[in-house]
Short mmCIF file of N, CA and C and ligand atoms in Angstrom, two decimals:
data_model
loop_
_atom_site.label_atom_id
_atom_site.label_comp_id
_atom_site.label_asym_id
_atom_site.label_seq_id
_atom_site.Cartn_x
_atom_site.Cartn_y
_atom_site.Cartn_z
N MET A 1 21.52 22.40 -81.53
CA MET A 1 20.14 23.01 -81.70
C MET A 1 19.99 24.38 -81.71
N PRO A 2 19.38 24.99 -82.49
CA PRO A 2 19.33 26.47 -82.63
C PRO A 2 18.74 27.10 -81.40
N ALA A 3 19.45 28.21 -80.99
CA ALA A 3 18.90 28.91 -79.78
C ALA A 3 17.48 29.40 -79.96
N GLN A 4 16.56 28.99 -78.98
CA GLN A 4 15.19 29.49 -79.07
C GLN A 4 15.00 30.48 -77.97
N PRO A 5 14.56 31.69 -78.10
CA PRO A 5 14.60 32.75 -77.25
C PRO A 5 13.60 32.49 -75.98
N GLU A 6 12.65 31.58 -76.29
CA GLU A 6 11.66 31.31 -75.08
C GLU A 6 12.19 30.24 -74.17
N ILE A 7 13.19 29.55 -74.51
CA ILE A 7 13.73 28.64 -73.56
C ILE A 7 14.68 29.16 -72.47
N GLY A 8 14.26 28.95 -71.32
CA GLY A 8 14.88 29.72 -70.05
C GLY A 8 15.99 28.61 -69.61
N GLU A 9 16.13 28.75 -68.26
CA GLU A 9 16.90 27.91 -67.51
C GLU A 9 16.67 26.33 -67.75
N ILE A 10 17.90 25.64 -67.91
CA ILE A 10 17.63 24.14 -67.96
C ILE A 10 17.58 23.58 -66.58
N LEU A 11 16.36 22.95 -66.24
CA LEU A 11 16.14 22.47 -64.98
C LEU A 11 16.55 21.08 -64.65
N VAL A 12 16.56 20.24 -65.76
CA VAL A 12 17.17 18.83 -65.68
C VAL A 12 17.74 18.64 -67.10
N GLN A 13 19.07 18.29 -66.91
CA GLN A 13 19.92 18.06 -68.11
C GLN A 13 19.74 16.59 -68.60
N SER A 14 20.10 16.38 -69.86
CA SER A 14 19.88 15.01 -70.47
C SER A 14 20.48 13.93 -69.65
N ASP A 15 21.76 14.30 -69.16
CA ASP A 15 22.59 13.12 -68.49
C ASP A 15 21.77 12.85 -67.24
N ASP A 16 21.28 13.80 -66.55
CA ASP A 16 20.57 13.66 -65.26
C ASP A 16 19.23 12.86 -65.45
N LEU A 17 18.53 13.12 -66.60
CA LEU A 17 17.39 12.38 -66.92
C LEU A 17 17.67 10.90 -67.17
N ARG A 18 18.77 10.72 -67.81
CA ARG A 18 19.18 9.26 -68.10
C ARG A 18 19.50 8.58 -66.92
N GLN A 19 20.30 9.20 -65.99
CA GLN A 19 20.76 8.57 -64.78
C GLN A 19 19.57 8.21 -63.79
N ARG A 20 18.71 9.24 -63.74
CA ARG A 20 17.48 8.99 -62.80
C ARG A 20 16.58 7.97 -63.26
N ILE A 21 16.45 7.90 -64.68
CA ILE A 21 15.49 6.94 -65.23
C ILE A 21 16.08 5.54 -65.09
N ARG A 22 17.41 5.41 -65.12
CA ARG A 22 18.06 4.09 -64.73
C ARG A 22 17.71 3.80 -63.42
N ALA A 23 17.84 4.60 -62.50
CA ALA A 23 17.62 4.31 -61.02
C ALA A 23 16.17 3.94 -60.85
N LEU A 24 15.21 4.74 -61.45
CA LEU A 24 13.74 4.29 -61.26
C LEU A 24 13.62 2.88 -61.81
N ALA A 25 14.13 2.51 -62.94
CA ALA A 25 14.00 1.20 -63.52
C ALA A 25 14.52 0.08 -62.62
N THR A 26 15.64 0.47 -61.90
CA THR A 26 16.17 -0.46 -61.06
C THR A 26 15.13 -0.76 -59.91
N GLU A 27 14.50 0.29 -59.40
CA GLU A 27 13.65 0.13 -58.41
C GLU A 27 12.31 -0.71 -58.93
N ILE A 28 11.84 -0.37 -60.08
CA ILE A 28 10.66 -1.11 -60.60
C ILE A 28 11.09 -2.51 -60.88
N ASN A 29 12.24 -2.88 -61.34
CA ASN A 29 12.68 -4.23 -61.63
C ASN A 29 12.61 -5.08 -60.29
N ARG A 30 13.08 -4.34 -59.23
CA ARG A 30 13.05 -5.03 -57.94
C ARG A 30 11.63 -5.17 -57.42
N ASP A 31 10.86 -4.12 -57.52
CA ASP A 31 9.49 -4.14 -56.84
C ASP A 31 8.52 -5.13 -57.58
N TYR A 32 8.73 -5.36 -58.95
CA TYR A 32 7.84 -6.11 -59.67
C TYR A 32 8.44 -7.43 -60.12
N GLU A 33 9.52 -7.74 -59.35
CA GLU A 33 10.28 -9.16 -59.76
C GLU A 33 9.32 -10.25 -59.84
N GLY A 34 9.31 -11.13 -60.90
CA GLY A 34 8.35 -12.18 -60.89
C GLY A 34 7.03 -11.91 -61.37
N LYS A 35 6.77 -10.63 -61.63
CA LYS A 35 5.38 -10.16 -61.99
C LYS A 35 5.40 -9.55 -63.44
N SER A 36 4.12 -9.45 -63.94
CA SER A 36 4.16 -8.83 -65.26
C SER A 36 3.41 -7.52 -65.05
N VAL A 37 4.13 -6.42 -65.51
CA VAL A 37 3.48 -5.16 -65.32
C VAL A 37 2.94 -4.55 -66.67
N LEU A 38 1.84 -3.90 -66.46
CA LEU A 38 1.19 -3.20 -67.63
C LEU A 38 1.59 -1.64 -67.45
N LEU A 39 2.37 -1.05 -68.28
CA LEU A 39 2.66 0.37 -68.13
C LEU A 39 1.52 1.10 -68.96
N VAL A 40 1.01 2.06 -68.19
CA VAL A 40 0.03 2.88 -68.78
C VAL A 40 0.52 4.28 -69.09
N GLY A 41 0.81 4.66 -70.28
CA GLY A 41 1.34 5.99 -70.62
C GLY A 41 0.23 6.97 -70.87
N VAL A 42 0.30 8.01 -70.26
CA VAL A 42 -0.59 9.14 -70.42
C VAL A 42 -0.20 10.12 -71.52
N LEU A 43 -0.85 10.08 -72.56
CA LEU A 43 -0.53 10.86 -73.70
C LEU A 43 -0.93 12.35 -73.50
N LYS A 44 -0.19 13.30 -74.13
CA LYS A 44 1.05 12.97 -75.01
C LYS A 44 2.30 12.99 -74.23
N GLY A 45 2.38 13.87 -73.29
CA GLY A 45 3.66 14.23 -72.62
C GLY A 45 4.61 13.09 -72.18
N ALA A 46 3.94 11.91 -71.90
CA ALA A 46 4.72 10.86 -71.24
C ALA A 46 5.65 10.05 -72.13
N PHE A 47 5.36 10.13 -73.56
CA PHE A 47 5.90 9.17 -74.33
C PHE A 47 7.35 9.25 -74.55
N PHE A 48 8.19 10.22 -74.24
CA PHE A 48 9.59 10.24 -74.14
C PHE A 48 10.05 9.26 -72.88
N PHE A 49 9.64 9.73 -71.83
CA PHE A 49 9.86 9.12 -70.58
C PHE A 49 9.49 7.62 -70.41
N LEU A 50 8.32 7.34 -70.96
CA LEU A 50 7.79 5.95 -71.01
C LEU A 50 8.81 5.08 -71.88
N ALA A 51 9.19 5.63 -73.07
CA ALA A 51 9.98 4.83 -73.96
C ALA A 51 11.49 4.57 -73.21
N ASP A 52 11.99 5.66 -72.75
CA ASP A 52 13.34 5.37 -72.10
C ASP A 52 13.20 4.66 -70.83
N LEU A 53 12.30 4.69 -70.03
CA LEU A 53 11.94 3.88 -68.84
C LEU A 53 11.85 2.37 -69.32
N MET A 54 10.96 2.19 -70.14
CA MET A 54 10.61 0.89 -70.49
C MET A 54 11.83 -0.04 -71.11
N ARG A 55 12.67 0.81 -71.89
CA ARG A 55 13.82 0.17 -72.54
C ARG A 55 14.69 -0.43 -71.32
N GLN A 56 14.56 0.17 -70.14
CA GLN A 56 15.59 -0.19 -68.99
C GLN A 56 14.91 -1.35 -68.16
N LEU A 57 13.54 -1.73 -68.42
CA LEU A 57 13.04 -2.66 -67.59
C LEU A 57 13.35 -4.02 -68.02
N GLU A 58 13.61 -4.94 -67.00
CA GLU A 58 13.87 -6.35 -67.26
C GLU A 58 12.79 -7.12 -66.76
N VAL A 59 11.78 -6.70 -66.03
CA VAL A 59 10.59 -7.50 -65.71
C VAL A 59 9.74 -7.55 -66.85
N GLU A 60 8.83 -8.62 -66.89
CA GLU A 60 7.96 -8.74 -68.06
C GLU A 60 7.00 -7.46 -68.00
N CYS A 61 6.87 -6.82 -69.23
CA CYS A 61 6.02 -5.58 -69.21
C CYS A 61 5.31 -5.54 -70.57
N GLU A 62 4.13 -4.90 -70.46
CA GLU A 62 3.41 -4.57 -71.68
C GLU A 62 3.20 -3.01 -71.52
N VAL A 63 2.68 -2.57 -72.79
CA VAL A 63 2.37 -1.14 -72.70
C VAL A 63 1.03 -0.83 -73.31
N ASP A 64 0.24 0.18 -72.69
CA ASP A 64 -0.97 0.56 -73.23
C ASP A 64 -0.95 2.12 -73.06
N PHE A 65 -2.00 2.76 -73.62
CA PHE A 65 -1.95 4.35 -73.57
C PHE A 65 -3.33 4.89 -73.24
N MET A 66 -3.29 5.97 -72.54
CA MET A 66 -4.64 6.69 -72.49
C MET A 66 -4.40 8.15 -72.84
N ALA A 67 -5.40 8.67 -73.37
CA ALA A 67 -5.15 10.20 -73.67
C ALA A 67 -6.52 10.89 -73.02
N VAL A 68 -6.06 11.85 -72.27
CA VAL A 68 -7.17 12.66 -71.58
C VAL A 68 -6.95 13.97 -71.77
N SER A 69 -8.06 14.65 -71.63
CA SER A 69 -8.00 16.22 -71.66
C SER A 69 -8.85 16.76 -70.57
N SER A 70 -7.95 17.75 -70.00
CA SER A 70 -8.61 18.41 -68.83
C SER A 70 -9.24 19.75 -69.23
N TYR A 71 -10.54 19.87 -68.82
CA TYR A 71 -11.07 21.23 -69.06
C TYR A 71 -10.29 22.19 -68.27
N GLY A 72 -10.23 23.37 -68.75
CA GLY A 72 -9.67 24.48 -68.01
C GLY A 72 -8.73 25.22 -68.97
N SER A 73 -7.85 26.16 -68.47
CA SER A 73 -7.04 26.87 -69.32
C SER A 73 -5.88 26.10 -69.88
N SER A 74 -5.11 26.69 -70.87
CA SER A 74 -4.12 25.78 -71.39
C SER A 74 -2.96 25.42 -70.44
N THR A 75 -2.86 26.10 -69.34
CA THR A 75 -1.80 25.85 -68.46
C THR A 75 -2.21 25.23 -67.04
N GLU A 76 -3.62 25.21 -66.87
CA GLU A 76 -4.04 24.65 -65.54
C GLU A 76 -5.23 23.94 -65.76
N SER A 77 -5.01 22.74 -65.07
CA SER A 77 -6.18 21.70 -65.32
C SER A 77 -7.28 21.95 -64.19
N SER A 78 -8.49 21.50 -64.65
CA SER A 78 -9.54 21.86 -63.70
C SER A 78 -9.89 20.64 -62.74
N GLY A 79 -9.48 19.52 -63.37
CA GLY A 79 -9.84 18.16 -62.56
C GLY A 79 -11.14 17.59 -63.13
N VAL A 80 -11.76 18.35 -64.16
CA VAL A 80 -12.80 17.62 -64.93
C VAL A 80 -12.19 17.01 -66.29
N VAL A 81 -12.13 15.87 -66.27
CA VAL A 81 -11.25 15.21 -67.29
C VAL A 81 -12.17 14.36 -68.32
N ARG A 82 -11.67 14.49 -69.54
CA ARG A 82 -12.43 13.74 -70.54
C ARG A 82 -11.43 12.76 -71.09
N ILE A 83 -11.93 11.48 -71.24
CA ILE A 83 -11.12 10.46 -71.83
C ILE A 83 -11.12 10.54 -73.31
N LEU A 84 -9.95 10.85 -74.11
CA LEU A 84 -10.04 10.89 -75.43
C LEU A 84 -9.69 9.60 -76.05
N LYS A 85 -8.86 8.73 -75.41
CA LYS A 85 -8.49 7.45 -75.87
C LYS A 85 -8.36 6.61 -74.58
N ASP A 86 -9.17 5.52 -74.55
CA ASP A 86 -9.08 4.63 -73.43
C ASP A 86 -8.12 3.51 -73.68
N LEU A 87 -7.99 2.70 -72.65
CA LEU A 87 -7.00 1.55 -72.84
C LEU A 87 -7.63 0.45 -73.81
N ASP A 88 -6.76 -0.18 -74.46
CA ASP A 88 -7.14 -1.28 -75.37
C ASP A 88 -7.60 -2.46 -74.68
N THR A 89 -7.05 -2.79 -73.58
CA THR A 89 -7.27 -4.01 -72.81
C THR A 89 -7.80 -3.80 -71.41
N PRO A 90 -8.61 -4.79 -70.97
CA PRO A 90 -9.04 -4.71 -69.57
C PRO A 90 -7.88 -4.84 -68.52
N ILE A 91 -7.95 -4.26 -67.45
CA ILE A 91 -6.84 -4.31 -66.45
C ILE A 91 -7.30 -5.04 -65.25
N GLN A 92 -8.39 -5.71 -65.12
CA GLN A 92 -8.72 -6.46 -63.86
C GLN A 92 -7.64 -7.52 -63.70
N ASP A 93 -7.19 -7.42 -62.42
CA ASP A 93 -6.21 -8.43 -61.91
C ASP A 93 -4.69 -8.18 -62.60
N ARG A 94 -4.61 -7.00 -63.20
CA ARG A 94 -3.26 -6.68 -63.77
C ARG A 94 -2.51 -5.90 -62.74
N HIS A 95 -1.23 -5.83 -62.88
CA HIS A 95 -0.44 -4.99 -62.14
C HIS A 95 -0.14 -3.69 -63.03
N VAL A 96 -0.88 -2.60 -62.65
CA VAL A 96 -0.84 -1.46 -63.53
C VAL A 96 0.17 -0.37 -63.02
N LEU A 97 1.00 0.13 -63.79
CA LEU A 97 1.86 1.24 -63.36
C LEU A 97 1.66 2.37 -64.51
N VAL A 98 1.02 3.49 -63.85
CA VAL A 98 0.65 4.59 -64.70
C VAL A 98 1.93 5.50 -64.80
N VAL A 99 2.18 5.93 -65.99
CA VAL A 99 3.48 6.62 -66.31
C VAL A 99 3.01 7.96 -66.72
N GLU A 100 3.40 8.95 -66.03
CA GLU A 100 3.13 10.38 -66.26
C GLU A 100 4.49 11.22 -66.51
N ASP A 101 4.27 12.16 -67.27
CA ASP A 101 5.44 13.13 -67.44
C ASP A 101 5.62 14.16 -66.28
N ILE A 102 4.42 14.70 -65.87
CA ILE A 102 4.46 15.65 -64.75
C ILE A 102 3.10 15.58 -64.06
N VAL A 103 3.18 15.85 -62.72
CA VAL A 103 2.07 15.78 -61.83
C VAL A 103 2.05 17.19 -61.14
N ASP A 104 1.12 17.99 -61.59
CA ASP A 104 1.12 19.50 -61.30
C ASP A 104 0.21 19.77 -60.17
N SER A 105 -1.11 19.94 -60.38
CA SER A 105 -2.10 20.12 -59.31
C SER A 105 -2.39 18.71 -58.73
N GLY A 106 -2.26 17.64 -59.56
CA GLY A 106 -2.60 16.26 -59.15
C GLY A 106 -3.99 15.93 -59.49
N LEU A 107 -4.73 16.88 -60.10
CA LEU A 107 -6.08 16.63 -60.29
C LEU A 107 -6.43 15.61 -61.43
N THR A 108 -5.60 15.67 -62.59
CA THR A 108 -5.78 14.69 -63.68
C THR A 108 -5.54 13.48 -63.13
N LEU A 109 -4.37 13.23 -62.43
CA LEU A 109 -3.94 11.88 -61.90
C LEU A 109 -5.04 11.39 -60.94
N SER A 110 -5.65 12.20 -60.07
CA SER A 110 -6.61 11.93 -59.19
C SER A 110 -7.88 11.29 -59.89
N TYR A 111 -8.29 11.78 -60.98
CA TYR A 111 -9.40 11.40 -61.71
C TYR A 111 -8.93 9.98 -62.38
N LEU A 112 -7.81 10.00 -62.87
CA LEU A 112 -7.48 8.67 -63.58
C LEU A 112 -7.34 7.50 -62.57
N MET A 113 -6.83 7.79 -61.37
CA MET A 113 -6.72 6.73 -60.39
C MET A 113 -8.09 6.21 -60.07
N LYS A 114 -8.99 7.17 -59.85
CA LYS A 114 -10.35 6.64 -59.42
C LYS A 114 -10.83 5.93 -60.60
N ASN A 115 -10.63 6.29 -61.81
CA ASN A 115 -11.12 5.64 -62.99
C ASN A 115 -10.57 4.30 -63.22
N LEU A 116 -9.27 4.16 -63.04
CA LEU A 116 -8.63 2.88 -63.24
C LEU A 116 -8.76 1.97 -62.12
N GLY A 117 -8.83 2.51 -60.94
CA GLY A 117 -9.02 1.77 -59.63
C GLY A 117 -10.37 0.98 -59.84
N ALA A 118 -11.37 1.64 -60.27
CA ALA A 118 -12.73 1.03 -60.45
C ALA A 118 -12.66 -0.16 -61.34
N ARG A 119 -11.58 -0.34 -62.11
CA ARG A 119 -11.55 -1.54 -62.98
C ARG A 119 -10.89 -2.80 -62.26
N GLN A 120 -10.61 -2.74 -61.14
CA GLN A 120 -10.13 -3.75 -60.18
C GLN A 120 -8.85 -4.27 -60.69
N PRO A 121 -7.80 -3.48 -60.75
CA PRO A 121 -6.56 -4.12 -61.11
C PRO A 121 -5.87 -4.70 -59.85
N ALA A 122 -4.94 -5.77 -59.99
CA ALA A 122 -4.35 -6.22 -58.90
C ALA A 122 -3.61 -5.36 -58.10
N SER A 123 -2.84 -4.28 -58.73
CA SER A 123 -2.32 -3.29 -58.12
C SER A 123 -2.18 -1.97 -59.03
N LEU A 124 -2.14 -0.75 -58.44
CA LEU A 124 -2.17 0.42 -59.38
C LEU A 124 -1.18 1.40 -58.60
N GLU A 125 -0.13 1.82 -59.28
CA GLU A 125 0.89 2.62 -58.84
C GLU A 125 1.21 3.77 -59.92
N VAL A 126 1.88 4.69 -59.58
CA VAL A 126 2.20 5.81 -60.45
C VAL A 126 3.63 6.04 -60.47
N CYS A 127 4.15 6.32 -61.66
CA CYS A 127 5.61 6.79 -61.76
C CYS A 127 5.61 8.03 -62.54
N SER A 128 5.96 9.16 -62.01
CA SER A 128 5.91 10.38 -62.61
C SER A 128 7.39 10.91 -62.65
N LEU A 129 7.75 11.37 -63.87
CA LEU A 129 9.13 12.02 -64.07
C LEU A 129 9.40 13.15 -63.19
N LEU A 130 8.28 14.13 -63.25
CA LEU A 130 8.45 15.43 -62.55
C LEU A 130 7.16 15.62 -61.79
N THR A 131 7.48 16.33 -60.59
CA THR A 131 6.38 16.75 -59.81
C THR A 131 6.55 18.15 -59.36
N LYS A 132 5.49 18.98 -59.09
CA LYS A 132 5.53 20.35 -58.54
C LYS A 132 4.81 20.22 -57.22
N PRO A 133 5.51 19.80 -56.08
CA PRO A 133 4.92 19.52 -54.85
C PRO A 133 4.17 20.86 -54.37
N SER A 134 4.73 22.08 -54.64
CA SER A 134 4.03 23.30 -54.12
C SER A 134 2.72 23.57 -54.79
N ARG A 135 2.32 22.83 -55.77
CA ARG A 135 1.12 23.03 -56.57
C ARG A 135 0.10 22.04 -56.20
N PHE A 136 0.46 20.96 -55.51
CA PHE A 136 -0.57 19.88 -55.35
C PHE A 136 -1.78 20.48 -54.61
N LYS A 137 -2.93 19.92 -55.32
CA LYS A 137 -4.28 20.40 -54.67
C LYS A 137 -4.81 19.23 -54.03
N VAL A 138 -4.29 18.02 -54.41
CA VAL A 138 -4.67 16.63 -53.82
C VAL A 138 -3.32 15.96 -53.50
N ASP A 139 -3.47 15.06 -52.68
CA ASP A 139 -2.21 14.24 -52.46
C ASP A 139 -2.26 13.13 -53.44
N PRO A 140 -1.30 13.20 -54.44
CA PRO A 140 -1.25 12.27 -55.68
C PRO A 140 -0.83 10.92 -55.31
N LYS A 141 -0.26 10.55 -54.25
CA LYS A 141 0.08 9.24 -53.85
C LYS A 141 0.98 8.68 -54.94
N LEU A 142 2.26 9.07 -55.07
CA LEU A 142 3.15 8.75 -56.24
C LEU A 142 4.11 7.58 -55.60
N ARG A 143 4.17 6.56 -56.15
CA ARG A 143 5.12 5.50 -55.84
C ARG A 143 6.55 5.92 -56.27
N TYR A 144 6.75 6.25 -57.58
CA TYR A 144 8.17 6.70 -58.05
C TYR A 144 8.00 8.05 -58.57
N VAL A 145 9.00 8.83 -58.21
CA VAL A 145 9.19 10.29 -58.83
C VAL A 145 10.56 10.43 -59.25
N GLY A 146 10.70 10.98 -60.36
CA GLY A 146 11.93 11.38 -60.97
C GLY A 146 12.61 12.58 -60.29
N PHE A 147 11.93 13.62 -60.45
CA PHE A 147 12.52 15.02 -59.89
C PHE A 147 11.42 15.83 -59.45
N GLU A 148 11.58 16.44 -58.38
CA GLU A 148 10.64 17.48 -57.74
C GLU A 148 11.24 18.79 -58.30
N ILE A 149 10.29 19.61 -58.86
CA ILE A 149 10.74 20.81 -59.55
C ILE A 149 9.99 21.99 -59.01
N PRO A 150 10.53 23.24 -58.96
CA PRO A 150 9.71 24.35 -58.55
C PRO A 150 8.63 24.65 -59.37
N ASP A 151 7.83 25.69 -58.87
CA ASP A 151 6.56 26.00 -59.65
C ASP A 151 6.93 26.94 -60.81
N GLN A 152 7.43 26.28 -62.00
CA GLN A 152 7.78 27.03 -63.15
C GLN A 152 7.15 26.20 -64.27
N PHE A 153 6.81 26.92 -65.34
CA PHE A 153 6.27 26.24 -66.52
C PHE A 153 7.43 25.62 -67.38
N VAL A 154 7.36 24.21 -67.49
CA VAL A 154 8.39 23.66 -68.11
C VAL A 154 8.11 22.97 -69.51
N VAL A 155 9.13 22.89 -70.23
CA VAL A 155 9.01 22.24 -71.61
C VAL A 155 10.19 21.35 -71.82
N GLY A 156 10.06 20.58 -72.88
CA GLY A 156 11.09 19.64 -73.16
C GLY A 156 10.83 18.15 -72.69
N TYR A 157 11.62 17.22 -73.36
CA TYR A 157 11.45 15.79 -73.06
C TYR A 157 10.02 15.40 -73.01
N GLY A 158 9.18 15.79 -73.95
CA GLY A 158 7.80 15.42 -74.01
C GLY A 158 6.93 16.50 -73.56
N LEU A 159 7.38 17.43 -72.79
CA LEU A 159 6.42 18.45 -72.22
C LEU A 159 6.43 19.71 -73.24
N ASP A 160 5.24 20.24 -73.36
CA ASP A 160 5.03 21.26 -74.46
C ASP A 160 4.60 22.49 -74.01
N VAL A 161 4.64 23.53 -74.84
CA VAL A 161 3.87 24.79 -74.78
C VAL A 161 3.04 24.91 -76.01
N ASP A 162 1.86 24.97 -75.99
CA ASP A 162 1.01 24.96 -77.22
C ASP A 162 1.56 23.95 -78.26
N GLN A 163 1.74 22.62 -77.81
CA GLN A 163 2.19 21.59 -78.56
C GLN A 163 3.54 21.63 -79.11
N ARG A 164 4.49 22.65 -78.77
CA ARG A 164 5.74 22.73 -79.30
C ARG A 164 6.72 22.54 -78.12
N LEU A 165 7.94 22.37 -78.63
CA LEU A 165 9.20 22.09 -77.80
C LEU A 165 9.28 20.85 -77.01
N ARG A 166 8.29 19.84 -77.40
CA ARG A 166 8.41 18.46 -76.81
C ARG A 166 9.80 17.80 -77.15
N ASN A 167 10.23 18.19 -78.23
CA ASN A 167 11.57 17.64 -78.80
C ASN A 167 12.77 17.90 -78.10
N LEU A 168 12.73 18.89 -77.32
CA LEU A 168 14.03 19.19 -76.58
C LEU A 168 14.45 18.03 -75.64
N PRO A 169 15.81 17.71 -75.77
CA PRO A 169 16.27 16.52 -75.03
C PRO A 169 16.50 16.83 -73.53
N TYR A 170 16.12 17.92 -73.01
CA TYR A 170 16.16 18.35 -71.54
C TYR A 170 14.89 18.94 -71.08
N VAL A 171 14.78 19.18 -69.83
CA VAL A 171 13.61 19.98 -69.24
C VAL A 171 14.02 21.37 -68.99
N ALA A 172 13.41 22.21 -69.55
CA ALA A 172 13.85 23.73 -69.21
C ALA A 172 12.60 24.53 -68.93
N ALA A 173 12.96 25.62 -68.19
CA ALA A 173 11.77 26.51 -67.83
C ALA A 173 11.49 27.31 -69.19
N LEU A 174 10.18 27.62 -69.23
CA LEU A 174 9.84 28.58 -70.31
C LEU A 174 10.00 29.92 -69.87
N LYS A 175 10.64 30.73 -70.71
CA LYS A 175 10.53 32.28 -70.45
C LYS A 175 9.27 32.73 -70.59
N GLN A 176 8.65 33.35 -69.64
CA GLN A 176 7.21 33.96 -69.70
C GLN A 176 7.22 35.28 -70.36
C1 LIG B 201 -0.08 17.23 -68.34
C2 LIG B 201 0.40 15.94 -67.62
C3 LIG B 201 -0.64 15.52 -66.73
C4 LIG B 201 -1.36 16.85 -66.39
C5 LIG B 201 -0.87 17.24 -65.09
O1 LIG B 201 -0.83 16.93 -69.40
O2 LIG B 201 0.81 15.02 -68.56
O3 LIG B 201 -1.53 14.55 -67.49
O4 LIG B 201 -0.96 17.89 -67.34
O5 LIG B 201 -1.60 18.39 -64.56
P1 LIG B 201 -2.31 18.35 -63.19
O6 LIG B 201 -1.64 17.61 -62.20
O7 LIG B 201 -2.53 19.78 -62.95
O8 LIG B 201 -3.79 17.86 -63.39
P2 LIG B 201 -1.39 17.99 -70.54
O9 LIG B 201 -2.82 18.40 -70.19
O10 LIG B 201 -0.32 19.09 -70.64
O11 LIG B 201 -1.30 17.17 -71.91
P3 LIG B 201 -0.19 16.66 -72.81
O12 LIG B 201 0.58 15.59 -71.92
O13 LIG B 201 -0.93 16.06 -73.94
O14 LIG B 201 0.73 17.68 -73.12
#
């Protein structure tokens, strides 16, 4: 891949992503044994993680997507969330696992959990590849976490800066 000057330190290498995702899938396979799970991917950032995680699942699973947009600056969410694309199917009595790429302030997820929780799923849990615990403004109640990272703007493996750099196969800090 050509060197891109804005890409800083690599925080999570491809091999570590692969290994950790395999371990998360093992936990999910164990926890949902005998159940059918509906994975809800939050677009756009989660699509790499969701695809790689789902490939490792052995439990019965389906996938659906939501797209949300948070009012605020391009780098900070405000907690006021607009649903751009809702789920295609009702989730009442379903085991729902929300799959996120990153939980930063936790505000987007907090809105999503309230919204999805009101639809009376049988269970509602979250799996996030990355978290920035030092930035949490609300307790995001995450069942599965891939990596805790420091408070740096990160790109790659689905995460973007102005829609670019999602294609990097690793997670890197952006040079500010
Ligand atoms: C990211 C991420 C979460 C949200 C986390 O999405 O996927 O949905 O921000 O931020 P918060 O915890 O501070 O609310 P983003 O708005 O970057 O959209 P994208 O996934 O389409 O890039």
